[in-house]
Tab-separated table of C-alpha atoms in Angstrom:
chain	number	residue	atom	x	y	z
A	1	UNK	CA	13.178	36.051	51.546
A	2	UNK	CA	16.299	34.932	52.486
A	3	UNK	CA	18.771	32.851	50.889
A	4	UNK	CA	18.578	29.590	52.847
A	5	UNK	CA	14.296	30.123	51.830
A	6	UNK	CA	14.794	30.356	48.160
A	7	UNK	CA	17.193	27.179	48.096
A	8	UNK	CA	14.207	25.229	50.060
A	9	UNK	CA	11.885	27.129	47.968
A	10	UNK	CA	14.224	25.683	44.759
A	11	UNK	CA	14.494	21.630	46.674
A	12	UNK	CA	10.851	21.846	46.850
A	13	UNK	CA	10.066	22.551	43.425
A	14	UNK	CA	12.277	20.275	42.009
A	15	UNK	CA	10.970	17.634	43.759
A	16	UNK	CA	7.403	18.241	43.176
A	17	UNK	CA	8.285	18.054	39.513
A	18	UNK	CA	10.160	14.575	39.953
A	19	UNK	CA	7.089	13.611	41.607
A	20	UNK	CA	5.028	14.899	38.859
A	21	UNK	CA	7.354	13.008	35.858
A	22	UNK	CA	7.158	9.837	37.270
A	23	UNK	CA	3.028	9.725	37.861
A	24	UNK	CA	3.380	11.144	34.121
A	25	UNK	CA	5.875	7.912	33.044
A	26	UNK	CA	3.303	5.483	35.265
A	27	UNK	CA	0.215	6.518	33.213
A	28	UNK	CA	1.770	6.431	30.190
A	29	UNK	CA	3.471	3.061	30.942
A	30	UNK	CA	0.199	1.083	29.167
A	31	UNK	CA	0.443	3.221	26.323
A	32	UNK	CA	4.509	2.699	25.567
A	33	UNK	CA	3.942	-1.316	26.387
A	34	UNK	CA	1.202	-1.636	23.670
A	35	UNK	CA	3.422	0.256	21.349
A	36	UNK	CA	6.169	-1.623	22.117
A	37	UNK	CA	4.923	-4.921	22.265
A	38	UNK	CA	2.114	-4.759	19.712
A	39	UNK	CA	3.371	-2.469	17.329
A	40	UNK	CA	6.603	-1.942	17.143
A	41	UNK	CA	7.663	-4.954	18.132
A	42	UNK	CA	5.620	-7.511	15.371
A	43	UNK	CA	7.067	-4.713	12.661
A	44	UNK	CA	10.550	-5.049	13.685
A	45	UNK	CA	9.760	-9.088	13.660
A	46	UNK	CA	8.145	-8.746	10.260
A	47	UNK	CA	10.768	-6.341	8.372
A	48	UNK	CA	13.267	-9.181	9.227
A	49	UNK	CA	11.065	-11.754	7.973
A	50	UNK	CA	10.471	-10.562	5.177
A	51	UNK	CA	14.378	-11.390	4.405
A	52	UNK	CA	13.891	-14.862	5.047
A	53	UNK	CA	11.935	-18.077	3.692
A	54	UNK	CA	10.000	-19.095	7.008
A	55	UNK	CA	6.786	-21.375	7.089
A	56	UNK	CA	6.390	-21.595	10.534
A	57	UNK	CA	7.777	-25.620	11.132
A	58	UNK	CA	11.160	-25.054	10.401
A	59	UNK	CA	13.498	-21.619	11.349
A	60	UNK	CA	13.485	-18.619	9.447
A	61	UNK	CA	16.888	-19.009	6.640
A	62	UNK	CA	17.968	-15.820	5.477
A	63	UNK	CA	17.289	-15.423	1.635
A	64	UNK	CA	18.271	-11.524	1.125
A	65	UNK	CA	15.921	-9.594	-1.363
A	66	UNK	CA	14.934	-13.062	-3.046
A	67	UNK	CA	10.795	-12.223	-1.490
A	68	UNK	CA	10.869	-8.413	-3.093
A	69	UNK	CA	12.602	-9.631	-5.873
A	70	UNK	CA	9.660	-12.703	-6.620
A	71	UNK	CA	6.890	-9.771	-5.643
A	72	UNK	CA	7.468	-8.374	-8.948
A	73	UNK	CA	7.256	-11.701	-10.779
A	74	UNK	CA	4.375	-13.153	-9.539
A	75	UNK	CA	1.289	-12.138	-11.776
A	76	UNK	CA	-1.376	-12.606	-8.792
A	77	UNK	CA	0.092	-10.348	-6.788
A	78	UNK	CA	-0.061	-7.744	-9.551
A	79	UNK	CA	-3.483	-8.264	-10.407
A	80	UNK	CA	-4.415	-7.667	-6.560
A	81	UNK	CA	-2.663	-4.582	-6.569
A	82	UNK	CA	-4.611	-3.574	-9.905
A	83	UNK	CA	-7.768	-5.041	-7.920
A	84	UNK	CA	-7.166	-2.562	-5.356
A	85	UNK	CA	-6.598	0.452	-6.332
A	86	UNK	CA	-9.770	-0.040	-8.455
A	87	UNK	CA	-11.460	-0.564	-5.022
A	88	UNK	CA	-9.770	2.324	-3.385
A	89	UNK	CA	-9.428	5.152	-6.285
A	90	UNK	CA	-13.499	4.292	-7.597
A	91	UNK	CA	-14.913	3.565	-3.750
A	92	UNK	CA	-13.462	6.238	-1.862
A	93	UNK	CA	-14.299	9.778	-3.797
A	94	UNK	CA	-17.572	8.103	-4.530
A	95	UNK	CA	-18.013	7.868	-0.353
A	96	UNK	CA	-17.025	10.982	0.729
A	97	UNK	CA	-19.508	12.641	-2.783
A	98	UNK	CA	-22.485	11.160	-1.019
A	99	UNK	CA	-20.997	11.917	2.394
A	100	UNK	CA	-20.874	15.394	1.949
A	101	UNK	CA	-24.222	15.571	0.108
A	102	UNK	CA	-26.007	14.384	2.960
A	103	UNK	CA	-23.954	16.225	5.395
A	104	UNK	CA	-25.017	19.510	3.649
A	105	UNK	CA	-29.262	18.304	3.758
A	106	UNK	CA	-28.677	17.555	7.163
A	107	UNK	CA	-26.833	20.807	8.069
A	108	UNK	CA	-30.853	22.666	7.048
A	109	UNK	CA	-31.741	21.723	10.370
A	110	UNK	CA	-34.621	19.457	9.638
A	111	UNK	CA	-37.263	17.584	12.001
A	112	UNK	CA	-35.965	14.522	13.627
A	113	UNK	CA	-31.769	15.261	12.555
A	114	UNK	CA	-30.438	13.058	15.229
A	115	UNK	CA	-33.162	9.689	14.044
A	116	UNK	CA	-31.261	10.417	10.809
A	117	UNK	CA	-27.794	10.887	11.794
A	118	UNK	CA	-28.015	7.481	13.121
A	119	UNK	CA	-29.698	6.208	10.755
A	120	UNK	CA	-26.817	7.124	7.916
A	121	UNK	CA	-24.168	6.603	10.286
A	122	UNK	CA	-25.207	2.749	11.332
A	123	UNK	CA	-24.006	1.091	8.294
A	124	UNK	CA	-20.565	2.532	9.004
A	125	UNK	CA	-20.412	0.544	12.466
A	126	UNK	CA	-22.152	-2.528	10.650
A	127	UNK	CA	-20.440	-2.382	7.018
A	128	UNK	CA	-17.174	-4.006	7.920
A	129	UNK	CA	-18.384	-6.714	9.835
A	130	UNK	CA	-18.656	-10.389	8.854
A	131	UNK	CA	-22.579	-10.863	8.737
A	132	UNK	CA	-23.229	-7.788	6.512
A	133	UNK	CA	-20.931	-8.873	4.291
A	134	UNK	CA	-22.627	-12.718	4.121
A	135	UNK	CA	-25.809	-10.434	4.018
A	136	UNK	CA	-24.286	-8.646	0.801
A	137	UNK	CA	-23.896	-11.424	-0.294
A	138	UNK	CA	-26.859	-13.113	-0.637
A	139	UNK	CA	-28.765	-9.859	-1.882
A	140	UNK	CA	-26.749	-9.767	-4.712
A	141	UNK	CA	-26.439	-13.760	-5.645
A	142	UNK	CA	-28.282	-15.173	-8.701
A	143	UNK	CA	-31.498	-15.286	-6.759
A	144	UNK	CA	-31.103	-12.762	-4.323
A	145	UNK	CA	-33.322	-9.413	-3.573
A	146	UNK	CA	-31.782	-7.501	-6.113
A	147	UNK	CA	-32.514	-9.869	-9.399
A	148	UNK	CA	-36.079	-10.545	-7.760
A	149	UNK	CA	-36.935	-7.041	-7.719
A	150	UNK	CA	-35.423	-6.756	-10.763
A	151	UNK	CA	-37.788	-9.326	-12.168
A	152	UNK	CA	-40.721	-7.182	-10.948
A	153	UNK	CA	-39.964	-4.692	-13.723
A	154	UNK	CA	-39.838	-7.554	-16.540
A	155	UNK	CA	-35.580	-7.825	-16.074
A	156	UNK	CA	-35.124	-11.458	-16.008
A	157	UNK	CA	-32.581	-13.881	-16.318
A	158	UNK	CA	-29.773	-11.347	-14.810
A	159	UNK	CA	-26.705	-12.539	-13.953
A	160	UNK	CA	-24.887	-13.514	-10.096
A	161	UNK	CA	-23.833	-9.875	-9.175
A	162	UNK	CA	-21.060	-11.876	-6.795
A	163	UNK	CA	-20.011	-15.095	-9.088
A	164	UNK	CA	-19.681	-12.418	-12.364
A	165	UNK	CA	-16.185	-11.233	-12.490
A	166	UNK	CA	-16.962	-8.564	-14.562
A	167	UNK	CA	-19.929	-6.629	-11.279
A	168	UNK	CA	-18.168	-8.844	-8.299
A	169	UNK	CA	-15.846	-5.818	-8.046
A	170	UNK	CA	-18.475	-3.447	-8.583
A	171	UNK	CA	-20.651	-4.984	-5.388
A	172	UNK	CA	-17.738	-4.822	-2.965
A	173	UNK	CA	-17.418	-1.028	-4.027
A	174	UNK	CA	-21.286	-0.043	-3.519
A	175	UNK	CA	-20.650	-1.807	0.027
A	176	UNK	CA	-18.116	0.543	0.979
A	177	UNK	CA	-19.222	3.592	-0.535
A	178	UNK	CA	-22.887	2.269	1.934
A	179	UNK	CA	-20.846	3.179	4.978
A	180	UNK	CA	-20.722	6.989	4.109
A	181	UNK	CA	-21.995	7.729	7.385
A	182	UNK	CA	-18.625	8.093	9.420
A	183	UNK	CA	-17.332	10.913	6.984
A	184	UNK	CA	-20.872	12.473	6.954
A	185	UNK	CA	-20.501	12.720	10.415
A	186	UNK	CA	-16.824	14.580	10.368
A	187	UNK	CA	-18.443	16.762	7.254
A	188	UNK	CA	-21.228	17.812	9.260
A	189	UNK	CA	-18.981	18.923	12.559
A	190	UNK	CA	-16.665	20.678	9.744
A	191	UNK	CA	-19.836	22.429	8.243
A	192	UNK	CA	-21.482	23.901	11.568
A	193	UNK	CA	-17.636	25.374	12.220
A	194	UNK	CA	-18.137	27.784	9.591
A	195	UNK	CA	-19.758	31.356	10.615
A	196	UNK	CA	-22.864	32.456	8.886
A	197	UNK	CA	-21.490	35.793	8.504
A	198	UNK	CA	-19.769	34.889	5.150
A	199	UNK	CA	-22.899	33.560	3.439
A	200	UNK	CA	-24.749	36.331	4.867
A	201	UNK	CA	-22.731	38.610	3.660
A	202	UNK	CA	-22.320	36.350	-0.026
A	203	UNK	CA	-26.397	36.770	-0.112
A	204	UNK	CA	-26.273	40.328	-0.105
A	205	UNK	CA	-23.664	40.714	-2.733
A	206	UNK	CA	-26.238	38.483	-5.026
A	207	UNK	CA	-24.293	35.303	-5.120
A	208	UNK	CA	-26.047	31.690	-5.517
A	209	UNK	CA	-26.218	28.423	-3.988
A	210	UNK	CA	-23.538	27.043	-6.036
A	211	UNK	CA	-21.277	30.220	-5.658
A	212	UNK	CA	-21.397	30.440	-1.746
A	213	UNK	CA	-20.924	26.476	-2.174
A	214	UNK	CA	-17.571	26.459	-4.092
A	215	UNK	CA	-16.700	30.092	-2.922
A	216	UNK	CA	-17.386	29.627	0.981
A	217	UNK	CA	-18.453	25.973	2.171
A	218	UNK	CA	-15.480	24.225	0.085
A	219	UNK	CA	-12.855	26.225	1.089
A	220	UNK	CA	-13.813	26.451	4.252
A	221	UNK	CA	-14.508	22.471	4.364
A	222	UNK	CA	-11.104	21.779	3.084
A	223	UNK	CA	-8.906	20.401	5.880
A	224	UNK	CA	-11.805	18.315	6.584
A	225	UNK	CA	-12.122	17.079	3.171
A	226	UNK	CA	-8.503	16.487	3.666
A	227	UNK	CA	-8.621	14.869	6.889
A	228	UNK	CA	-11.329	12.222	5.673
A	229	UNK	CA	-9.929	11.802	2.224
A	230	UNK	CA	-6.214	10.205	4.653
A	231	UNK	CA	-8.673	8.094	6.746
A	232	UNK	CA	-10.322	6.951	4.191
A	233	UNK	CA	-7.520	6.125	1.718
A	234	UNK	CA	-5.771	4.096	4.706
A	235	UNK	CA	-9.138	2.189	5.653
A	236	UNK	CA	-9.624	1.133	1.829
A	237	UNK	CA	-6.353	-0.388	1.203
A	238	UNK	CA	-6.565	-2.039	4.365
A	239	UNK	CA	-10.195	-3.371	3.398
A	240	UNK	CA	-10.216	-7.161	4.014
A	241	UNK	CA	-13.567	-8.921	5.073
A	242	UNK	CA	-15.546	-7.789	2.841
A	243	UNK	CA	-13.747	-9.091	-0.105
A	244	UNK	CA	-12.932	-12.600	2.036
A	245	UNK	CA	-16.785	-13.285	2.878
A	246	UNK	CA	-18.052	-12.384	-0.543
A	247	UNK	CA	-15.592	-14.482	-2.104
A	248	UNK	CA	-15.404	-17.433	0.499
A	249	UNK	CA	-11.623	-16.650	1.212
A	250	UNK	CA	-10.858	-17.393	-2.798
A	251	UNK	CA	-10.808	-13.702	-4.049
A	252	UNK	CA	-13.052	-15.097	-7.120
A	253	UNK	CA	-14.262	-15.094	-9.389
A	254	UNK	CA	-11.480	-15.248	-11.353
A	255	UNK	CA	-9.791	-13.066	-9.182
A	256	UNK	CA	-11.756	-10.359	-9.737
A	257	UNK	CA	-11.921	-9.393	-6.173
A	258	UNK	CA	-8.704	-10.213	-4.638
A	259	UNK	CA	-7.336	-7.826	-2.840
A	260	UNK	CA	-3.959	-7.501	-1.638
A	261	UNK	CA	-5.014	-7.972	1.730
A	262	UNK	CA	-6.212	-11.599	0.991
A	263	UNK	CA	-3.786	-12.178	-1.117
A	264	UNK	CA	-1.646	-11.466	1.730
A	265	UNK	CA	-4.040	-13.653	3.816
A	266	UNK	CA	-3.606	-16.887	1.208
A	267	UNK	CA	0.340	-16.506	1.343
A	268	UNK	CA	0.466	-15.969	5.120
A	269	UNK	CA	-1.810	-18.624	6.617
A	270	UNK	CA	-3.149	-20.920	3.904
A	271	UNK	CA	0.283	-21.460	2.024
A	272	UNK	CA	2.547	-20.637	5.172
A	273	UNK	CA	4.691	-18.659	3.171
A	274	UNK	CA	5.225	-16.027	6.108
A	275	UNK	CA	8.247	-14.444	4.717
A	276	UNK	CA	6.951	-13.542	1.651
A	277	UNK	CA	3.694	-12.393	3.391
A	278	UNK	CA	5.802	-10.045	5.695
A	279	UNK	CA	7.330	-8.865	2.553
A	280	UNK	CA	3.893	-8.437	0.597
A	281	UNK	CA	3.247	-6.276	4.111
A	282	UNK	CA	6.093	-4.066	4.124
A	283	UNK	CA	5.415	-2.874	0.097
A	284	UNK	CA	1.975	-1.885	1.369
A	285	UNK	CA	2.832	0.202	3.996
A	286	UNK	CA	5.465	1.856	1.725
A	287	UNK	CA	2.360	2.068	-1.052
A	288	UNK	CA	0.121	3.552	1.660
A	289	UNK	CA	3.226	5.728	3.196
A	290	UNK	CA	3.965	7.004	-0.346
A	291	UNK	CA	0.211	8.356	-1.319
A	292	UNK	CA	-0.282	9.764	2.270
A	293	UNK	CA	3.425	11.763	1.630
A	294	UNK	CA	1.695	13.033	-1.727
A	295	UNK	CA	-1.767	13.773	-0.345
A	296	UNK	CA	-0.256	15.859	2.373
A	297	UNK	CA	2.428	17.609	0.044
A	298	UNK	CA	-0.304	18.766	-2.413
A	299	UNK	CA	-2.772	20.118	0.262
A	300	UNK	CA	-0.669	23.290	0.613
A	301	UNK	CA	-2.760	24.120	-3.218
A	302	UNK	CA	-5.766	23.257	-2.256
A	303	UNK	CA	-6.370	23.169	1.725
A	304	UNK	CA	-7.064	26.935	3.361
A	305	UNK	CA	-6.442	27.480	6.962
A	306	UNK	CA	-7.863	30.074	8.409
A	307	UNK	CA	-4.692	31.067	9.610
């Protein structure tokens, strides 16, 4: 080839690859405006409202620290954040327990496994949404199914599961830990990933269910035990309708189930207190920023790779 080809040769691929970046830049465009616009954008907007006193008549005025500094005074937001990580540190390892339990009966390979698979994984779709919750609800009220079936087995006179602060909590939690089907799902992927050599070869050496469970399956099940106990932790701090529906909006009884979401909610768009809401915001991404940094730092003891 002579020189004058390989230049050409050069031109040509250099162009091609121009070509190439800019179809690249033109399907990502979509991508980079939502990020930009929807994301980034509103966070920028909120981190520097969150220095201000804004109510959304008159303009922002710029009160320094003042919101962070009145977060740690104000005794409702402190019993939200106790309110929540009661929700999140009780619901959560109870959901991915019962997850994992049925993932394993599943894995046997019984009659009918996809009729069931839906069937556990529809209340994850459904669980979050408005009308389950107002369903919830009225199952658990002073004379809903739960307190008449109840009464079939001589327990009368039970109280309001929802307008008792001391089970309102305790409702909210059995409603998420109902939508174990989206982790079951994940488990169940994770489980059929691991080769029946090992067990075969754990059965001939004489070891039990329970060994080849925490010897083989857990270890092996790790990074997605990892993997669902981050979604999971995110999705429960972020929890929000469920707590508004059950409580009409109020976070009651008592404030037994006000999260920090709502309470976030009240400040925000009942009391127009937006810069204090942007502030309540920002300390729960830095909560939920902080646990995720510690989850993934201590998975090096306890997460195996096969690699």
């Amino acid at each position: 080839m002579s020189v004058f080809e390989e230049l050409r040769s050069v031109r040509s691929s250099k162009t091609t690859g121009k070509r190439d970046n800019k179809a690249a830049f033109f399907f990502l465009l979509p991508w980079l405006l939502g990020l930009v616009l929807i994301t980034a954008g509103p966070m920028i907007a909120s981190l520097w409202l969150s220095f201000t006193n804004y109510n959304l008549i008159q303009a922002p005025h710029f009160i320094g620290f003042d919101n962070y500094v009145r977060m740690f005074q104000d005794a409702r937001l402190l019993n939200s954040l106790r309110v929540t990580f009661e929700y999140v540190f009780i619901s959560v390892p109870i959901q991915l327990v019962i997850a994992l339990a049925a993932a394993l009966v599943l894995d046997k390979g019984m009659r009918a496994l996809p009729f069931y698979r839906s069937v556990f994984y529809l209340p994850s779709l459904l669980g979050s949404s408005v009308a389950v919750a107002i369903l919830w609800r009225q199952i658990f009220s002073q004379t809903g199914l739960v307190n008449q079936v109840l009464g079939l087995f001589g327990l009368h006179n039970m109280p309001g599961w929802i307008s008792d602060p001391q089970y309102a909590l305790g409702t909210i939690i059995i409603l998420n830990v109902w939508t174990f089907g989206a982790p079951m799902i994940i488990f169940l992927a994770g489980l059929r990933q691991i080769p029946d050599m090992y067990y075969e070869a754990a059965s001939i050496d004489g070891a039990g269910w329970w060994t080849r469970f925490f010897r083989i399956t857990l270890p092996m099940l790790s990074p997605i035990i990892f993997f669902n106990i981050i979604l999971q932790l995110i999705g429960a701090f972020q929890s929000f309708t469920q707590a508004f529906v059950v409580s009409g909006g109020t976070g009651g009884p008592s404030d037994s189930t006000m999260f920090y979401t709502l309470y976030l909610y009240q400040q925000g768009f009942n009391q127009f207190n937006m810069g204090y809401a942007s502030a309540m915001a920002w300390l729960l991404f830095i909560i939920i920023a902080i646990i995720t940094a510690v989850t993934f730092a201590t998975s090096k003891y306890w997460v195996f790779y096969d690699n």
